[in-house]
């Protein structure tokens, strides 16, 4: 295994680096403005300079208070608990009892929200007495220097997706796989999405390329140990949102991509999606941990299929998913009525705000969960 110096630039920050990174963040004018807009929206709207000053003051206060990675995570845990209380009607968790204490896991997860997916997983396992995970993030999310610092303070490591050229891509894949192995062997669990990017169309499928990448660091042992599952503890994770705060954005992107063959993401859209996903109303949310996978699989595709079946079985069908399926002409499921009027009102508001041309893409995000279950599970 390469030494940790091989992972400079992609690994999470360590305790000794936290004070310096926080001091740097406290001086970042862009981050001061973002924090001001987020925490003091009225003041920032009236006097942008005031919002920035208030944001800078808070950042300097945090830089004095927080000195370790655990300090940062405990601070964020309190905010995550507030977000759950304010934006989620009911947060239910299943399967966490399957996780053994002190065992490092590779959580392969659905991906619908940039921040909340990992935030909810770590909140749930922390509440159950387990250590939080290291988090795989694409470098496409790190357009701003402060974004990379913030993510790496929160136990994130960087997947290098922007590299070009076959040799550079292969080196990046090897480095990611080696870092995941090094993490697991040092008793650090890892969260990674089942495919690159969020599932904007609502179809949760594991990319076999992910399995091939993971295998790189274990290629000498995979055959002797009966496949990748003989080397590491893979846990499929399913996260279901009754409402997706970013559904309108995703519908627009899908529609434009279909019409023009591509979608040029405006500057700052990822940050807007992060804020919208965090603060938007989500109705009920269900998080399900599958059992660690066992047995041999004769191909990356076979292992990806096994992960998919576990994930799709763990997804929960909410009334919004059934209603969307009906809107697309699927009458196979009976109508269900949400027990909460706020969810019904929010879903209707999303539909009303969605342009007619984009509504098929909007509904498929919700309806494809139902179709996915029917296709994979029968």
Coordinates of C-alpha atoms in Angstrom, one line a residue:
X1 CA 0.0 0.0 0.0
X2 CA 1.3 3.5 -0.8
X3 CA 2.0 5.8 2.1
X4 CA -0.5 8.5 3.1
X5 CA 1.7 11.0 1.3
X6 CA 0.3 9.5 -1.9
X7 CA -3.1 10.9 -1.0
X8 CA -2.1 14.5 -0.5
X9 CA -4.7 16.7 -2.2
X10 CA -7.5 14.2 -2.0
X11 CA -7.6 13.0 1.6
X12 CA -9.6 14.5 4.5
X13 CA -7.9 17.0 6.7
X14 CA -6.4 15.7 10.0
X15 CA -6.7 17.3 13.4
X16 CA -3.4 19.2 13.2
X17 CA -4.6 20.9 10.0
X18 CA -8.0 22.0 11.3
X19 CA -7.0 25.4 13.0
X20 CA -5.1 26.6 10.0
X21 CA -7.8 25.6 7.5
X22 CA -10.5 27.3 9.7
X23 CA -8.4 30.5 9.9
X24 CA -8.1 30.5 6.1
X25 CA -11.8 30.0 5.7
X26 CA -12.6 32.8 8.1
X27 CA -10.7 35.2 5.8
X28 CA -12.4 34.0 2.6
X29 CA -14.6 36.8 1.3
X30 CA -16.7 34.5 -0.9
X31 CA -17.5 32.2 2.0
X32 CA -18.2 35.2 4.3
X33 CA -20.8 36.3 1.7
X34 CA -22.3 32.8 1.4
X35 CA -22.6 32.4 5.2
X36 CA -24.2 35.9 5.4
X37 CA -26.8 35.1 2.7
X38 CA -27.6 31.8 4.4
X39 CA -27.8 32.9 8.1
X40 CA -28.8 36.6 7.7
X41 CA -30.8 36.8 4.4
X42 CA -32.7 40.0 5.3
X43 CA -29.6 41.9 6.4
X44 CA -27.7 40.6 3.3
X45 CA -30.5 41.7 0.9
X46 CA -30.6 45.2 2.3
X47 CA -26.9 45.6 2.9
X48 CA -24.7 42.9 1.2
X49 CA -21.6 44.3 3.0
X50 CA -23.3 43.9 6.4
X51 CA -24.2 40.2 5.6
X52 CA -20.6 39.6 4.7
X53 CA -19.3 41.2 7.9
X54 CA -21.7 39.1 10.0
X55 CA -20.7 36.0 8.1
X56 CA -17.0 36.8 8.7
X57 CA -17.6 37.3 12.4
X58 CA -19.3 33.9 12.8
X59 CA -16.5 32.2 10.9
X60 CA -13.9 33.8 13.1
X61 CA -15.8 32.7 16.2
X62 CA -16.0 29.1 14.9
X63 CA -12.2 29.2 14.1
X64 CA -11.6 29.9 17.8
X65 CA -14.0 27.2 19.1
X66 CA -13.2 24.3 16.8
X67 CA -9.7 22.7 16.8
X68 CA -10.3 19.0 15.7
X69 CA -12.2 17.1 13.1
X70 CA -14.4 15.8 15.9
X71 CA -15.2 19.3 17.0
X72 CA -16.2 20.2 13.4
X73 CA -18.4 17.1 13.1
X74 CA -20.1 17.6 16.5
X75 CA -20.9 21.2 15.4
X76 CA -22.3 20.0 12.1
X77 CA -24.3 17.2 13.9
X78 CA -26.2 19.8 15.9
X79 CA -27.1 21.7 12.7
X80 CA -28.1 18.4 11.0
X81 CA -30.5 17.6 13.9
X82 CA -32.0 21.1 13.4
X83 CA -32.4 20.5 9.7
X84 CA -34.1 17.2 10.3
X85 CA -36.5 18.8 12.8
X86 CA -37.3 21.7 10.5
X87 CA -37.5 20.1 7.0
X88 CA -38.5 16.4 7.6
X89 CA -41.8 15.3 9.0
X90 CA -40.6 11.9 10.0
X91 CA -37.0 10.4 9.7
X92 CA -37.2 6.6 9.9
X93 CA -34.2 4.3 9.8
X94 CA -34.1 0.6 9.2
X95 CA -31.3 -2.0 9.3
X96 CA -28.8 0.0 11.4
X97 CA -28.9 -2.8 13.9
X98 CA -27.1 -5.0 11.4
X99 CA -24.0 -2.9 11.7
X100 CA -21.4 -4.4 14.0
X101 CA -19.4 -2.1 16.4
X102 CA -15.8 -1.4 15.3
X103 CA -16.3 -2.9 11.9
X104 CA -15.5 -0.7 8.9
X105 CA -18.0 -0.8 6.1
X106 CA -18.1 0.4 2.5
X107 CA -21.6 2.0 2.2
X108 CA -22.7 2.1 -1.4
X109 CA -25.7 4.4 -1.5
X110 CA -28.4 5.9 -3.6
X111 CA -27.6 9.6 -4.4
X112 CA -30.4 12.1 -4.7
X113 CA -29.1 15.1 -2.7
X114 CA -25.5 16.5 -2.6
X115 CA -25.3 17.0 1.1
X116 CA -28.3 15.5 2.8
X117 CA -27.7 11.9 1.7
X118 CA -24.3 11.7 3.5
X119 CA -25.5 13.9 6.3
X120 CA -28.4 11.6 7.1
X121 CA -26.3 8.4 6.9
X122 CA -23.7 9.8 9.3
X123 CA -26.4 11.2 11.6
X124 CA -28.1 7.8 11.8
X125 CA -24.9 5.8 12.4
X126 CA -23.6 8.3 14.9
X127 CA -26.8 8.2 16.8
X128 CA -26.5 4.4 16.9
X129 CA -23.1 4.6 18.4
X130 CA -20.9 4.1 15.3
X131 CA -18.1 6.3 14.0
X132 CA -19.0 8.5 11.0
X133 CA -17.8 7.7 7.5
X134 CA -15.3 9.2 5.1
X135 CA -17.2 10.6 2.2
X136 CA -16.4 10.4 -1.5
X137 CA -17.1 13.6 -3.4
X138 CA -16.4 14.5 -7.0
X139 CA -14.0 17.4 -7.8
X140 CA -16.8 18.9 -9.9
X141 CA -18.3 20.1 -6.6
X142 CA -15.2 22.0 -5.6
X143 CA -15.2 24.9 -8.0
X144 CA -14.5 27.3 -5.1
X145 CA -11.5 26.8 -2.9
X146 CA -13.6 27.2 0.3
X147 CA -15.8 24.3 -0.9
X148 CA -12.9 21.9 -1.0
X149 CA -11.8 23.0 2.5
X150 CA -15.2 22.7 4.0
X151 CA -15.7 19.2 2.5
X152 CA -12.3 17.9 3.6
X153 CA -12.9 19.2 7.1
X154 CA -16.0 17.0 7.2
X155 CA -14.1 13.7 6.5
X156 CA -14.6 14.0 2.7
X157 CA -12.0 12.8 0.1
X158 CA -11.9 13.9 -3.5
X159 CA -12.6 11.7 -6.5
X160 CA -10.6 13.3 -9.4
X161 CA -13.1 13.3 -12.3
X162 CA -11.8 16.3 -14.2
X163 CA -8.5 14.7 -15.2
X164 CA -8.1 13.9 -18.9
X165 CA -6.1 11.3 -20.8
X166 CA -6.2 7.6 -20.4
X167 CA -3.1 7.3 -18.2
X168 CA -4.1 10.2 -15.9
X169 CA -7.6 8.8 -15.5
X170 CA -6.2 5.3 -14.7
X171 CA -3.8 6.9 -12.1
X172 CA -6.7 8.8 -10.5
X173 CA -8.9 5.6 -10.3
X174 CA -6.0 3.7 -8.8
X175 CA -5.5 6.4 -6.2
X176 CA -9.1 6.5 -5.2
X177 CA -9.3 2.7 -4.9
X178 CA -6.1 2.7 -2.9
X179 CA -7.4 5.4 -0.6
X180 CA -10.6 3.6 0.1
X181 CA -8.6 0.5 0.9
X182 CA -6.3 2.4 3.2
X183 CA -9.3 3.9 5.0
X184 CA -11.0 0.6 5.5
X185 CA -7.8 -1.0 6.8
X186 CA -7.4 1.8 9.3
X187 CA -11.0 1.0 10.6
X188 CA -12.6 4.0 8.8
X189 CA -15.9 3.4 7.0
X190 CA -16.5 4.9 3.6
X191 CA -19.6 6.3 1.9
X192 CA -19.7 6.4 -1.9
X193 CA -22.6 6.9 -4.3
X194 CA -23.6 4.0 -6.5
X195 CA -22.8 6.0 -9.6
X196 CA -21.3 9.3 -10.6
X197 CA -23.7 12.2 -9.9
X198 CA -27.2 12.3 -8.5
X199 CA -29.9 10.0 -9.9
X200 CA -31.9 12.9 -11.4
X201 CA -34.3 10.6 -13.3
X202 CA -35.1 8.6 -10.2
X203 CA -33.6 5.3 -11.5
X204 CA -31.2 4.0 -8.8
X205 CA -28.6 1.9 -10.6
X206 CA -25.1 0.9 -9.6
X207 CA -22.5 1.6 -12.3
X208 CA -20.4 -1.6 -12.8
X209 CA -17.5 0.9 -13.4
X210 CA -17.6 1.7 -9.7
X211 CA -17.1 -2.0 -8.9
X212 CA -14.2 -2.2 -11.4
X213 CA -12.6 0.9 -9.8
X214 CA -12.9 -0.5 -6.3
X215 CA -11.4 -3.8 -7.3
X216 CA -8.2 -2.1 -8.5
X217 CA -6.7 -2.0 -5.0
X218 CA -7.6 -5.6 -4.2
X219 CA -6.8 -7.2 -7.6
X220 CA -4.3 -9.5 -6.1
X221 CA -6.7 -10.8 -3.4
X222 CA -10.0 -10.8 -5.2
X223 CA -9.6 -14.3 -6.8
X224 CA -8.3 -15.9 -3.6
X225 CA -11.0 -14.5 -1.4
X226 CA -14.0 -15.3 -3.7
X227 CA -14.5 -11.8 -5.1
X228 CA -14.6 -8.3 -3.7
X229 CA -17.2 -9.2 -1.0
X230 CA -14.5 -11.5 0.5
X231 CA -12.2 -8.5 0.9
X232 CA -14.5 -5.8 2.3
X233 CA -17.9 -5.4 4.0
X234 CA -20.2 -3.8 1.3
X235 CA -23.5 -2.4 2.7
X236 CA -26.1 -1.2 0.2
X237 CA -27.9 1.9 1.4
X238 CA -31.3 3.2 0.2
X239 CA -32.5 6.7 1.0
X240 CA -36.1 7.7 0.1
X241 CA -37.4 11.3 0.1
X242 CA -41.2 11.8 0.0
X243 CA -40.4 15.2 -1.6
X244 CA -37.3 16.3 -3.4
X245 CA -36.7 20.0 -2.9
X246 CA -34.5 20.0 -6.1
X247 CA -37.1 18.2 -8.3
X248 CA -37.8 21.3 -10.4
X249 CA -34.1 21.9 -11.1
X250 CA -33.6 18.3 -12.1
X251 CA -36.6 18.3 -14.4
X252 CA -35.3 21.4 -16.2
X253 CA -31.9 19.9 -16.6
X254 CA -33.3 16.6 -18.0
X255 CA -35.6 18.4 -20.4
X256 CA -32.8 20.7 -21.7
X257 CA -30.5 17.7 -22.1
X258 CA -33.1 15.9 -24.1
X259 CA -33.8 18.9 -26.4
X260 CA -30.2 20.0 -26.9
X261 CA -28.1 17.0 -26.2
X262 CA -26.3 18.6 -23.3
X263 CA -26.8 20.9 -20.3
X264 CA -24.4 23.7 -19.5
X265 CA -24.5 24.1 -15.7
X266 CA -24.4 27.8 -14.7
X267 CA -21.8 29.0 -12.2
X268 CA -23.1 28.6 -8.6
X269 CA -25.8 26.0 -9.5
X270 CA -24.3 23.3 -7.3
X271 CA -24.2 25.7 -4.3
X272 CA -27.8 26.7 -5.0
X273 CA -28.8 23.0 -5.1
X274 CA -26.9 22.3 -1.9
X275 CA -28.8 25.1 -0.1
X276 CA -32.1 24.2 -1.6
X277 CA -31.7 20.5 -0.7
X278 CA -30.8 21.3 2.9
X279 CA -33.5 23.9 3.6
X280 CA -36.3 22.6 1.4
X281 CA -39.2 20.6 2.8
X282 CA -38.8 16.9 2.3
X283 CA -41.9 15.3 3.9
X284 CA -41.0 11.9 5.2
X285 CA -37.5 10.4 4.7
X286 CA -36.6 6.7 5.1
X287 CA -33.1 5.4 5.3
X288 CA -32.4 1.7 5.0
X289 CA -29.1 -0.2 5.6
X290 CA -29.0 -3.5 3.8
X291 CA -27.1 -6.5 5.2
X292 CA -23.4 -6.7 4.3
X293 CA -23.2 -8.6 1.0
X294 CA -21.9 -12.1 1.1
X295 CA -20.9 -14.6 -1.6
X296 CA -18.9 -14.5 -4.8
X297 CA -20.0 -12.7 -7.9
X298 CA -18.6 -13.7 -11.3
X299 CA -18.5 -10.1 -12.7
X300 CA -18.8 -6.5 -11.8
X301 CA -22.2 -6.4 -13.4
X302 CA -23.4 -9.3 -11.2
X303 CA -22.3 -7.5 -8.0
X304 CA -23.8 -4.3 -9.2
X305 CA -27.1 -6.1 -9.8
X306 CA -27.0 -7.6 -6.3
X307 CA -26.4 -4.1 -4.8
X308 CA -29.3 -2.8 -6.9
X309 CA -31.8 -5.4 -5.7
X310 CA -30.9 -4.7 -2.0
X311 CA -31.2 -1.0 -2.5
X312 CA -34.5 -1.1 -4.4
X313 CA -35.9 -3.4 -1.8
X314 CA -35.0 -0.9 0.9
X315 CA -36.6 2.1 -0.9
X316 CA -40.0 3.1 0.5
X317 CA -42.9 3.9 -1.7
X318 CA -44.6 7.2 -0.6
X319 CA -47.9 8.6 -1.9
X320 CA -45.9 11.1 -4.1
X321 CA -44.4 8.2 -6.0
X322 CA -47.7 6.6 -6.6
X323 CA -49.4 9.9 -7.7
X324 CA -46.5 10.5 -10.1
X325 CA -46.9 7.1 -11.6
X326 CA -50.6 7.7 -12.1
X327 CA -49.9 11.0 -13.8
X328 CA -47.7 9.2 -16.3
X329 CA -50.5 6.7 -17.0
X330 CA -49.5 3.8 -14.7
X331 CA -52.6 2.6 -13.0
X332 CA -51.1 -0.6 -11.6
X333 CA -51.0 0.7 -8.0
X334 CA -54.0 1.8 -6.0
X335 CA -54.2 5.5 -5.0
X336 CA -52.9 6.3 -1.6
X337 CA -53.5 9.5 0.3
X338 CA -50.8 11.3 2.3
X339 CA -51.6 11.5 6.0
X340 CA -50.1 15.0 6.0
X341 CA -51.8 18.0 4.3
X342 CA -48.5 19.9 4.2
X343 CA -47.0 17.2 1.9
X344 CA -50.0 17.3 -0.5
X345 CA -49.8 21.1 -0.7
X346 CA -46.0 21.1 -1.3
X347 CA -46.3 18.4 -4.0
X348 CA -49.1 20.3 -5.7
X349 CA -47.0 23.5 -5.5
X350 CA -44.1 21.8 -7.2
X351 CA -46.4 20.6 -10.0
X352 CA -47.9 24.0 -10.5
X353 CA -44.4 25.6 -10.7
X354 CA -43.2 23.1 -13.2
X355 CA -43.6 24.2 -16.9
X356 CA -45.8 21.8 -18.9
X357 CA -42.9 20.7 -21.2
X358 CA -40.9 19.7 -18.1
X359 CA -43.6 17.9 -16.2
X360 CA -42.9 14.4 -17.7
X361 CA -39.3 14.7 -16.4
X362 CA -40.6 16.0 -13.0
X363 CA -43.0 13.0 -12.6
X364 CA -40.6 10.4 -13.7
X365 CA -38.2 11.3 -10.8
X366 CA -40.9 10.1 -8.4
X367 CA -42.6 7.5 -10.6
X368 CA -39.4 5.6 -11.4
X369 CA -39.0 4.5 -7.9
X370 CA -42.2 2.5 -8.3
X371 CA -41.1 1.2 -11.7
X372 CA -37.7 0.3 -10.4
X373 CA -39.3 -1.9 -7.7
X374 CA -41.5 -3.6 -10.2
X375 CA -38.7 -4.2 -12.6
X376 CA -36.1 -5.6 -10.2
X377 CA -38.3 -7.3 -7.6
X378 CA -41.4 -8.3 -9.6

